[in-house]
Amino acid sequence: MAKRRKVGNLMALAVLSALVQQPMHPYQMASVLREHGKDQNMKIKWGSLYTVVQNLEKHGLIEATESVRQGGRPERTVYGITDAGRAELTDWVRELLSTPEQEQSRFTAALSVLAVLSPAEAADLLAQRLDALDKRFAGRQAALAEAARDVPRLFLVEEEYELAVAEAEIGFVRGLLGELTSGTFPGLADWQTFSETGVVPPELAELMERGLHPQ
Amino acid sequence: MAKRRKVGNLMALAVLSALVQQPMHPYQMASVLREHGKDQNMKIKWGSLYTVVQNLEKHGLIEATESVRQGGRPERTVYGITDAGRAELTDWVRELLSTPEQEQSRFTAALSVLAVLSPAEAADLLAQRLDALDKRFAGRQAALAEAARDVPRLFLVEEEYELAVAEAEIGFVRGLLGELTSGTFPGLADWQTFSETGVVPPELAELMERGLHPQ
DNA sequence: ATGCGTATACTCGTGAGCGAGTAATCAAAT
DNA sequence: ATTTGATTACTCGCTCACGAGTATACGCAT
């Protein structure tokens, strides 16, 4: 599934959703997005913003409505969403919502090459991560609670989701770290000797040959 | 933090980790990665693979050791990792492991524009997602259990992590869906009338003006 | 012996993504 | 009065990612 969108960048989604409210010029989009806390999850890349706006216009999803100049400032082109744009927006949301897609996280990548470090160092680094995760989580949770006082849930669900996932990551890291520090992680001794001497334990060597995930 | 890597693509990490085992040529890297189930999380893009290998060589992290031709096949260049490459690998893993970075997920993006759909449709789509998630989760869990019979935990942690996160997502979606179908989601009535009539409830209109996340 | 499908092993062109730079305006400070 | 620093508002050009295409060889059937 996941048909190719004319404009695939997720920033395009944000732009379309901003323009549904009212027409605006690119820089204003950025401000609005920032106000709505979208920049928390998605850093605003200036290059992308203007490229995306161009592409959206090229594909008729938005259109330049007017071009204002105030003072000696560079001219600002105001864009509005078209019917095609509105259609694309809802269709896109429908797809994103209904069909999960496995995305590659950097932490997953790190875990998949965990064996290049020694167990002790891995534990140390995981402890650092856990610390950072805990702090960040507390902050975000507080901010969410604060916002929930006057913003309806509907506009906070994405943050709730992120926090749910963050909590799961914290749990996982805490668990793994616990196993490493308590020494209950299975195969810890083999990993230890391998990292010290570079010697691959015999039962592992055989696995290397035939591949880890045989069908 | 997160200093710019000379080669930033995560496929480079996979390549380096493959070359730590033994020198090989690009196509073999792909095979090895596929055998180790890396293609599950990270689809192998041929263009990227060869670009990444080139870049790694350019920056001295790997080097061409020999160039074999067998039969009339195109010549295969065999690459080995350098000391600089080994250093980069461990340094990179250290960073990835210790410092969390918030990544933008497509589902988060979808949730942040949830209001463009009607509550009923949102519920319907979330139900579809939940279904897909459940199926995929069961499959992956079974595969993990199967693999765990002869592969050490050390090489399965990344899949355990993914499953932990997947479980959290399932829980979140199930919860949200429940609130929508049972009607207990706060502000559901407002959302409903807005989606039918396009009328923004007064207490919301005011929020729009001053921004959702004021500092 | 010849055709056909599949595995091997890349190459190349396109286009997307983005950081760093630019330049004007405005407010406050010296 | 003018220097400084922040805010507004973009532009440019490089790099990177990647899909689709290419071409050869091998095995198996006809």
Coordinates of C-alpha atoms (C1' of nucleotides) in Angstrom, one line a residue:
Chain A
M1 CA 0.0 0.0 0.0
A2 CA 1.2 3.4 1.0
K3 CA 0.8 4.9 -2.5
R4 CA 3.3 7.5 -3.5
R5 CA 2.2 10.9 -2.6
K6 CA 2.9 13.8 -5.0
V7 CA 4.5 15.5 -2.1
G8 CA 5.8 12.9 0.4
N9 CA 7.5 15.0 3.1
L10 CA 5.5 15.0 6.3
M11 CA 6.0 18.7 6.5
A12 CA 3.6 18.9 3.6
L13 CA 1.0 17.5 5.9
A14 CA 1.6 20.1 8.4
V15 CA 1.5 22.8 5.8
L16 CA -1.8 21.6 4.4
S17 CA -3.3 21.4 7.9
A18 CA -2.2 24.9 8.6
L19 CA -3.7 26.2 5.4
V20 CA -7.0 24.6 6.2
Q21 CA -7.5 27.2 8.9
Q22 CA -6.6 30.2 6.7
P23 CA -4.4 31.3 3.9
M24 CA -0.9 32.4 4.8
H25 CA 2.6 32.9 3.6
P26 CA 5.4 30.4 4.3
Y27 CA 7.1 32.1 7.2
Q28 CA 3.7 32.5 8.9
M29 CA 3.2 28.7 8.5
A30 CA 6.3 28.1 10.4
S31 CA 5.2 30.5 13.1
V32 CA 1.8 28.8 13.4
L33 CA 3.4 25.4 13.4
R34 CA 5.8 26.5 16.1
E35 CA 3.0 28.0 18.2
H36 CA 1.1 24.7 18.0
G37 CA 4.1 22.9 19.4
K38 CA 4.6 21.0 16.1
D39 CA 8.3 22.0 16.2
Q40 CA 8.7 19.8 19.3
N41 CA 8.3 16.7 17.3
M42 CA 9.3 18.0 13.9
K43 CA 12.2 20.5 13.7
I44 CA 11.4 23.1 11.0
K45 CA 13.8 22.8 8.2
W46 CA 13.7 26.0 6.2
G47 CA 15.0 24.5 3.0
S48 CA 12.3 21.8 3.1
L49 CA 9.5 24.2 4.0
Y50 CA 10.0 26.3 0.9
T51 CA 10.6 23.3 -1.4
V52 CA 7.5 21.6 0.0
V53 CA 5.4 24.8 -0.6
Q54 CA 6.7 25.0 -4.1
N55 CA 5.9 21.3 -4.8
L56 CA 2.4 21.6 -3.3
E57 CA 1.8 24.6 -5.6
K58 CA 3.1 22.7 -8.6
H59 CA 0.7 19.9 -8.0
G60 CA -2.2 22.2 -7.5
L61 CA -2.8 21.3 -3.8
I62 CA -2.3 24.9 -2.8
E63 CA -2.3 28.2 -4.8
A64 CA -0.9 31.6 -4.4
T65 CA -3.7 33.9 -3.6
E66 CA -2.0 37.3 -3.2
S67 CA 1.4 38.8 -2.8
V68 CA 1.9 41.4 -0.2
R69 CA 4.8 43.7 0.4
Q70 CA 5.0 45.7 3.6
G71 CA 7.7 48.2 4.1
G72 CA 11.0 47.3 2.4
R73 CA 10.6 43.6 3.4
P74 CA 10.8 41.0 0.7
E75 CA 7.5 40.3 -1.0
R76 CA 5.5 37.6 0.8
T77 CA 3.4 35.3 -1.2
V78 CA 0.2 34.1 0.5
Y79 CA -1.0 30.6 -0.2
G80 CA -4.4 29.1 0.2
I81 CA -5.4 25.4 0.1
T82 CA -7.3 24.2 -2.9
D83 CA -10.1 21.6 -3.1
A84 CA -7.6 19.1 -4.4
G85 CA -5.4 20.0 -1.4
R86 CA -8.2 19.4 1.1
A87 CA -8.9 16.0 -0.6
E88 CA -5.2 15.1 -0.4
L89 CA -5.0 16.0 3.2
T90 CA -7.9 13.9 4.3
D91 CA -6.9 11.0 2.1
W92 CA -3.4 11.1 3.5
V93 CA -4.5 11.2 7.1
R94 CA -6.8 8.3 6.4
E95 CA -3.9 6.3 5.1
L96 CA -1.5 7.3 7.9
L97 CA -4.0 6.5 10.5
S98 CA -5.2 3.1 9.2
T99 CA -2.1 1.5 7.9
P100 CA 0.9 1.0 10.3
E101 CA 4.3 1.1 8.8
Q102 CA 7.4 -0.1 10.6
E103 CA 9.9 2.8 10.8
Q104 CA 13.5 2.4 11.5
S105 CA 14.5 4.0 14.8
R106 CA 18.1 4.9 15.5
F107 CA 18.0 3.2 18.9
T108 CA 16.9 -0.1 17.2
A109 CA 19.9 0.3 14.9
A110 CA 22.2 0.8 17.9
L111 CA 20.8 -2.3 19.7
S112 CA 21.3 -4.4 16.6
V113 CA 25.1 -3.8 16.8
L114 CA 25.2 -3.8 20.6
A115 CA 27.8 -6.7 20.5
V116 CA 30.6 -4.3 19.3
L117 CA 30.7 -2.9 22.8
S118 CA 31.6 -4.6 26.1
P119 CA 28.7 -5.4 28.4
A120 CA 30.0 -3.0 31.0
E121 CA 30.2 -0.1 28.6
A122 CA 26.8 -1.0 27.1
A123 CA 25.3 -0.9 30.6
D124 CA 27.0 2.5 31.3
L125 CA 25.6 4.0 28.1
L126 CA 22.1 2.6 28.7
A127 CA 22.2 4.2 32.2
Q128 CA 23.0 7.5 30.6
R129 CA 20.1 7.1 28.1
L130 CA 17.7 6.1 30.9
D131 CA 18.6 9.2 32.8
A132 CA 18.0 11.4 29.8
L133 CA 14.8 9.6 29.0
D134 CA 13.5 9.9 32.5
K135 CA 14.2 13.7 32.6
R136 CA 12.6 14.3 29.2
F137 CA 9.6 12.2 30.1
A138 CA 8.9 14.1 33.3
G139 CA 9.2 17.4 31.5
R140 CA 6.9 16.4 28.7
Q141 CA 4.3 14.9 31.1
A142 CA 4.3 18.2 33.1
A143 CA 3.9 20.2 29.9
L144 CA 1.1 18.0 28.7
A145 CA -0.8 18.3 32.1
E146 CA -0.3 22.0 31.9
A147 CA -1.6 22.3 28.4
A148 CA -4.6 20.0 29.1
R149 CA -6.0 22.6 31.4
D150 CA -7.2 24.7 28.5
V151 CA -6.6 22.7 25.3
P152 CA -9.0 20.0 24.3
R153 CA -7.8 16.4 24.3
L154 CA -8.3 16.3 20.5
F155 CA -5.3 18.5 20.0
L156 CA -3.1 16.7 22.5
V157 CA -3.6 13.0 21.5
E158 CA -0.3 13.0 19.5
E159 CA 1.6 14.0 22.6
E160 CA -0.2 11.4 24.6
Y161 CA 0.9 8.8 22.1
E162 CA 4.5 9.9 22.1
L163 CA 4.5 9.7 25.9
A164 CA 3.0 6.2 25.8
V165 CA 5.8 5.1 23.5
A166 CA 8.4 7.0 25.5
E167 CA 7.2 5.2 28.6
A168 CA 7.6 1.8 26.9
E169 CA 11.1 2.7 25.9
I170 CA 11.9 3.7 29.4
G171 CA 10.6 0.4 30.7
F172 CA 12.5 -1.6 28.1
V173 CA 15.8 0.2 28.8
R174 CA 15.3 -0.1 32.6
G175 CA 14.7 -3.8 32.2
L176 CA 17.6 -4.5 30.0
L177 CA 19.9 -2.4 32.2
G178 CA 18.7 -4.3 35.2
E179 CA 19.6 -7.6 33.5
L180 CA 23.0 -6.4 32.6
T181 CA 23.9 -5.0 36.0
S182 CA 22.5 -7.8 38.0
G183 CA 24.2 -10.3 35.7
T184 CA 21.0 -12.2 34.8
F185 CA 21.2 -11.4 31.1
P186 CA 21.6 -14.8 29.4
G187 CA 24.9 -15.3 27.6
L188 CA 26.5 -12.4 29.5
A189 CA 29.6 -14.5 30.2
D190 CA 30.1 -15.3 26.5
W191 CA 29.7 -11.7 25.5
Q192 CA 32.1 -10.7 28.2
T193 CA 34.9 -13.1 27.1
F194 CA 34.3 -12.2 23.4
S195 CA 34.6 -8.5 24.1
E196 CA 37.8 -9.1 26.1
T197 CA 39.6 -11.6 23.9
G198 CA 37.7 -11.4 20.6
V199 CA 37.1 -15.1 20.8
V200 CA 33.7 -16.2 19.5
P201 CA 32.2 -19.0 21.6
P202 CA 31.8 -22.2 19.6
E203 CA 28.0 -22.4 19.6
L204 CA 28.0 -18.9 18.2
A205 CA 30.6 -19.6 15.5
E206 CA 28.3 -22.2 14.0
L207 CA 25.4 -19.7 13.9
M208 CA 27.5 -17.2 12.1
E209 CA 28.0 -19.6 9.3
R210 CA 24.5 -20.5 8.6
G211 CA 22.9 -17.1 9.4
L212 CA 20.9 -15.9 12.3
H213 CA 17.5 -16.0 10.8
P214 CA 17.2 -19.1 8.6
Q215 CA 13.9 -19.6 6.9
Chain B
M1 CA 24.9 16.9 20.5
A2 CA 24.7 14.3 17.8
K3 CA 27.7 15.5 15.9
R4 CA 27.6 15.2 12.2
R5 CA 28.9 11.9 11.0
K6 CA 30.9 11.8 7.8
V7 CA 28.5 9.2 6.6
G8 CA 25.1 9.6 8.4
N9 CA 22.9 7.0 6.8
L10 CA 22.1 4.2 9.2
M11 CA 22.9 1.7 6.4
A12 CA 26.5 2.8 6.9
L13 CA 26.3 1.4 10.5
A14 CA 25.0 -1.9 9.2
V15 CA 27.8 -2.0 6.6
L16 CA 30.5 -1.3 9.2
S17 CA 29.1 -3.9 11.5
A18 CA 29.1 -6.4 8.7
L19 CA 32.7 -5.6 7.7
V20 CA 33.8 -6.1 11.3
Q21 CA 33.2 -9.8 10.9
Q22 CA 35.1 -10.1 7.6
P23 CA 35.9 -8.3 4.4
M24 CA 33.3 -8.6 1.6
H25 CA 31.9 -7.0 -1.5
P26 CA 28.8 -4.9 -1.5
Y27 CA 26.4 -7.5 -2.8
Q28 CA 27.5 -9.9 -0.1
M29 CA 26.9 -7.3 2.5
A30 CA 23.3 -7.1 1.4
S31 CA 23.0 -10.9 1.6
V32 CA 24.6 -11.1 5.0
L33 CA 22.3 -8.3 6.2
R34 CA 19.3 -10.0 4.8
E35 CA 20.3 -13.3 6.5
H36 CA 20.6 -11.6 9.8
G37 CA 17.0 -10.3 9.4
K38 CA 18.2 -6.7 9.2
D39 CA 16.0 -6.2 6.1
Q40 CA 13.0 -6.7 8.3
N41 CA 13.6 -3.3 10.0
M42 CA 15.5 -1.7 7.2
K43 CA 14.7 -2.4 3.6
I44 CA 17.8 -2.6 1.6
K45 CA 17.9 0.2 -1.0
W46 CA 20.5 -0.6 -3.6
G47 CA 21.2 2.9 -4.6
S48 CA 22.0 3.8 -1.0
L49 CA 24.1 0.7 -0.4
Y50 CA 26.6 1.6 -3.1
T51 CA 26.6 5.3 -2.4
V52 CA 27.2 4.5 1.3
V53 CA 30.0 2.2 0.5
Q54 CA 31.6 4.8 -1.8
N55 CA 31.3 7.4 0.9
L56 CA 32.7 5.1 3.6
E57 CA 35.7 4.5 1.4
K58 CA 36.1 8.2 0.6
H59 CA 36.4 8.9 4.3
G60 CA 38.8 6.1 4.9
L61 CA 36.5 4.1 7.1
I62 CA 36.7 1.1 4.8
E63 CA 39.1 0.3 2.0
A64 CA 39.1 -1.9 -1.1
T65 CA 41.3 -4.9 -0.3
E66 CA 41.0 -6.9 -3.5
S67 CA 39.1 -7.0 -6.7
V68 CA 38.0 -10.4 -7.9
R69 CA 36.4 -11.4 -11.1
Q70 CA 34.9 -14.8 -11.5
G71 CA 33.6 -16.0 -14.8
G72 CA 32.3 -13.2 -17.0
R73 CA 30.6 -11.6 -14.0
P74 CA 31.2 -8.0 -13.4
E75 CA 34.2 -7.4 -11.2
R76 CA 33.5 -7.4 -7.5
T77 CA 35.4 -5.1 -5.2
V78 CA 36.0 -6.5 -1.8
Y79 CA 36.1 -4.0 1.1
G80 CA 37.5 -4.3 4.6
I81 CA 37.1 -2.1 7.6
T82 CA 39.9 0.2 8.6
D83 CA 41.0 1.1 12.1
A84 CA 39.3 4.5 11.6
G85 CA 36.2 2.6 10.6
R86 CA 36.2 0.4 13.7
A87 CA 36.6 3.6 15.8
E88 CA 33.8 5.3 14.0
L89 CA 31.6 2.2 14.5
T90 CA 32.0 2.1 18.3
D91 CA 31.8 5.8 18.7
W92 CA 28.6 5.9 16.7
V93 CA 27.0 3.1 18.7
R94 CA 28.0 4.8 21.9
E95 CA 26.3 7.9 20.8
L96 CA 23.1 6.2 19.5
L97 CA 22.8 4.2 22.7
S98 CA 23.4 6.9 25.2
T99 CA 21.6 9.9 23.8
P100 CA 17.9 9.6 22.9
E101 CA 16.6 11.7 20.0
Q102 CA 13.0 12.3 19.4
E103 CA 12.1 11.0 15.9
Q104 CA 9.0 12.0 14.0
S105 CA 6.7 9.1 13.4
R106 CA 4.1 9.1 10.7
F107 CA 1.5 8.1 13.1
T108 CA 2.2 11.0 15.4
A109 CA 1.9 13.3 12.3
A110 CA -1.5 11.7 11.6
L111 CA -2.7 12.1 15.1
S112 CA -1.7 15.8 15.1
V113 CA -4.2 16.4 12.3
L114 CA -6.9 14.1 13.5
A115 CA -9.4 16.9 13.7
V116 CA -9.8 17.0 9.9
L117 CA -11.7 13.7 10.1
S118 CA -15.0 13.0 11.7
P119 CA -14.9 11.1 15.0
A120 CA -16.7 8.2 13.4
E121 CA -14.3 7.9 10.6
A122 CA -11.3 8.3 12.9
A123 CA -12.7 5.5 15.0
D124 CA -13.1 3.3 11.9
L125 CA -9.6 3.9 10.7
L126 CA -8.1 3.3 14.1
A127 CA -9.9 0.0 14.3
Q128 CA -8.3 -1.0 11.0
R129 CA -4.9 0.0 12.4
L130 CA -5.5 -1.9 15.6
D131 CA -6.3 -5.0 13.6
A132 CA -3.2 -4.7 11.5
L133 CA -1.1 -4.0 14.5
D134 CA -2.4 -7.0 16.4
K135 CA -1.8 -9.3 13.5
R136 CA 1.7 -8.1 12.9
F137 CA 2.5 -8.2 16.6
A138 CA 1.5 -11.8 16.9
G139 CA 3.6 -12.8 13.9
R140 CA 6.7 -11.0 15.2
Q141 CA 6.3 -12.4 18.7
A142 CA 6.1 -15.9 17.3
A143 CA 9.1 -15.3 15.1
L144 CA 11.1 -14.0 18.0
A145 CA 10.2 -17.0 20.2
E146 CA 11.2 -19.3 17.4
A147 CA 14.5 -17.5 16.9
A148 CA 15.2 -17.4 20.6
R149 CA 15.6 -21.2 20.6
D150 CA 19.0 -21.1 19.0
V151 CA 20.0 -17.4 18.8
P152 CA 21.4 -15.7 21.9
R153 CA 19.5 -12.8 23.4
L154 CA 22.3 -10.5 22.6
F155 CA 21.3 -10.6 18.9
L156 CA 17.6 -10.3 19.5
V157 CA 17.4 -7.3 21.8
E158 CA 16.5 -5.0 19.0
E159 CA 13.5 -7.1 18.1
E160 CA 12.5 -7.2 21.8
Y161 CA 12.6 -3.4 21.9
E162 CA 10.5 -3.1 18.8
L163 CA 8.0 -5.4 20.2
A164 CA 7.8 -3.5 23.5
V165 CA 7.2 -0.3 21.5
A166 CA 4.6 -2.0 19.3
E167 CA 2.8 -3.2 22.4
A168 CA 2.6 0.3 23.7
E169 CA 1.2 1.6 20.4
I170 CA -1.4 -1.2 20.5
G171 CA -2.4 -0.2 24.0
F172 CA -2.6 3.4 23.1
V173 CA -4.7 2.8 20.0
R174 CA -7.0 0.4 21.8
G175 CA -7.5 2.9 24.6
L176 CA -8.2 5.8 22.2
L177 CA -10.5 3.7 20.1
G178 CA -12.4 2.7 23.2
E179 CA -12.9 6.3 24.3
L180 CA -14.2 7.1 20.8
T181 CA -16.7 4.3 20.5
S182 CA -17.9 4.5 24.1
G183 CA -18.4 8.2 23.7
T184 CA -16.2 8.9 26.8
F185 CA -13.7 11.0 24.8
P186 CA -13.8 14.5 26.3
G187 CA -15.0 17.1 23.8
L188 CA -16.4 14.5 21.5
A189 CA -19.7 16.4 21.0
D190 CA -17.8 19.6 19.9
W191 CA -15.7 17.6 17.5
Q192 CA -18.8 16.0 16.1
T193 CA -20.6 19.3 15.5
F194 CA -17.5 20.8 14.0
S195 CA -17.0 18.0 11.6
E196 CA -20.7 18.2 10.5
T197 CA -21.2 21.9 10.3
G198 CA -17.7 23.3 10.2
V199 CA -18.5 25.5 13.2
V200 CA -15.8 26.0 15.7
P201 CA -17.0 26.0 19.3
P202 CA -16.5 29.3 20.9
E203 CA -14.0 28.2 23.6
L204 CA -11.9 26.8 20.8
A205 CA -12.0 29.9 18.6
E206 CA -10.4 31.9 21.3
L207 CA -7.6 29.3 21.6
M208 CA -6.9 29.4 17.8
E209 CA -6.2 33.1 18.2
R210 CA -3.6 32.9 20.9
G211 CA -2.0 29.6 19.9
L212 CA -2.2 26.3 21.5
H213 CA 1.1 26.2 23.3
P214 CA 1.8 29.6 24.7
Q215 CA 5.0 30.0 26.6
Chain C
dA1 C1' 20.4 -27.0 -28.2
dT2 C1' 17.6 -23.7 -26.8
dG3 C1' 14.6 -21.2 -24.3
dC4 C1' 13.3 -19.2 -19.7
dG5 C1' 13.4 -17.9 -15.2
dT6 C1' 16.1 -16.6 -11.3
dA7 C1' 20.2 -15.1 -8.9
dT8 C1' 24.1 -12.1 -9.1
dA9 C1' 26.1 -7.6 -9.3
dC10 C1' 25.9 -3.4 -10.0
dT11 C1' 25.0 1.8 -12.5
dC12 C1' 22.8 6.0 -13.2
dG13 C1' 19.6 9.8 -13.3
dT14 C1' 16.4 12.2 -10.8
dG15 C1' 14.8 14.7 -7.4
dA16 C1' 14.2 15.4 -2.6
dG17 C1' 16.2 17.4 1.7
dC18 C1' 18.4 20.7 4.2
dG19 C1' 22.1 23.7 6.4
dA20 C1' 24.2 27.8 5.9
dG21 C1' 24.1 32.0 4.2
dT22 C1' 21.8 36.7 3.2
dA23 C1' 19.6 40.7 3.9
dA24 C1' 16.3 43.8 5.5
dT25 C1' 13.7 45.7 9.6
dC26 C1' 12.9 46.8 14.3
dA27 C1' 13.7 47.4 19.3
dA28 C1' 16.7 48.3 22.9
dA29 C1' 20.9 49.6 24.7
dT30 C1' 25.0 52.6 24.9
Chain D
dA1 C1' 23.0 58.8 17.2
dT2 C1' 24.6 54.5 16.3
dT3 C1' 25.9 49.9 17.5
dT4 C1' 24.0 45.5 18.7
dG5 C1' 21.1 41.8 18.7
dA6 C1' 16.9 39.6 17.6
dT7 C1' 13.2 38.7 14.3
dT8 C1' 11.4 38.4 9.7
dA9 C1' 11.8 36.3 5.4
dC10 C1' 13.6 33.9 2.4
dT11 C1' 17.5 31.7 -1.4
dC12 C1' 21.0 28.7 -3.0
dG13 C1' 23.7 25.0 -3.9
dC14 C1' 25.4 20.7 -2.3
dT15 C1' 24.7 16.2 -0.8
dC16 C1' 22.2 12.2 -0.2
dA17 C1' 18.8 8.8 -1.1
dC18 C1' 16.8 5.7 -4.0
dG19 C1' 14.1 3.2 -7.7
dA20 C1' 14.3 1.5 -11.9
dG21 C1' 17.1 -0.2 -15.2
dT22 C1' 21.0 -3.2 -17.1
dA23 C1' 23.6 -7.1 -18.1
dT24 C1' 25.7 -11.5 -17.3
dA25 C1' 25.6 -16.3 -15.8
dC26 C1' 23.6 -20.5 -14.1
dG27 C1' 20.2 -24.2 -13.6
dC28 C1' 16.5 -26.7 -15.3
dA29 C1' 13.1 -28.0 -18.4
dT30 C1' 11.7 -29.0 -23.1

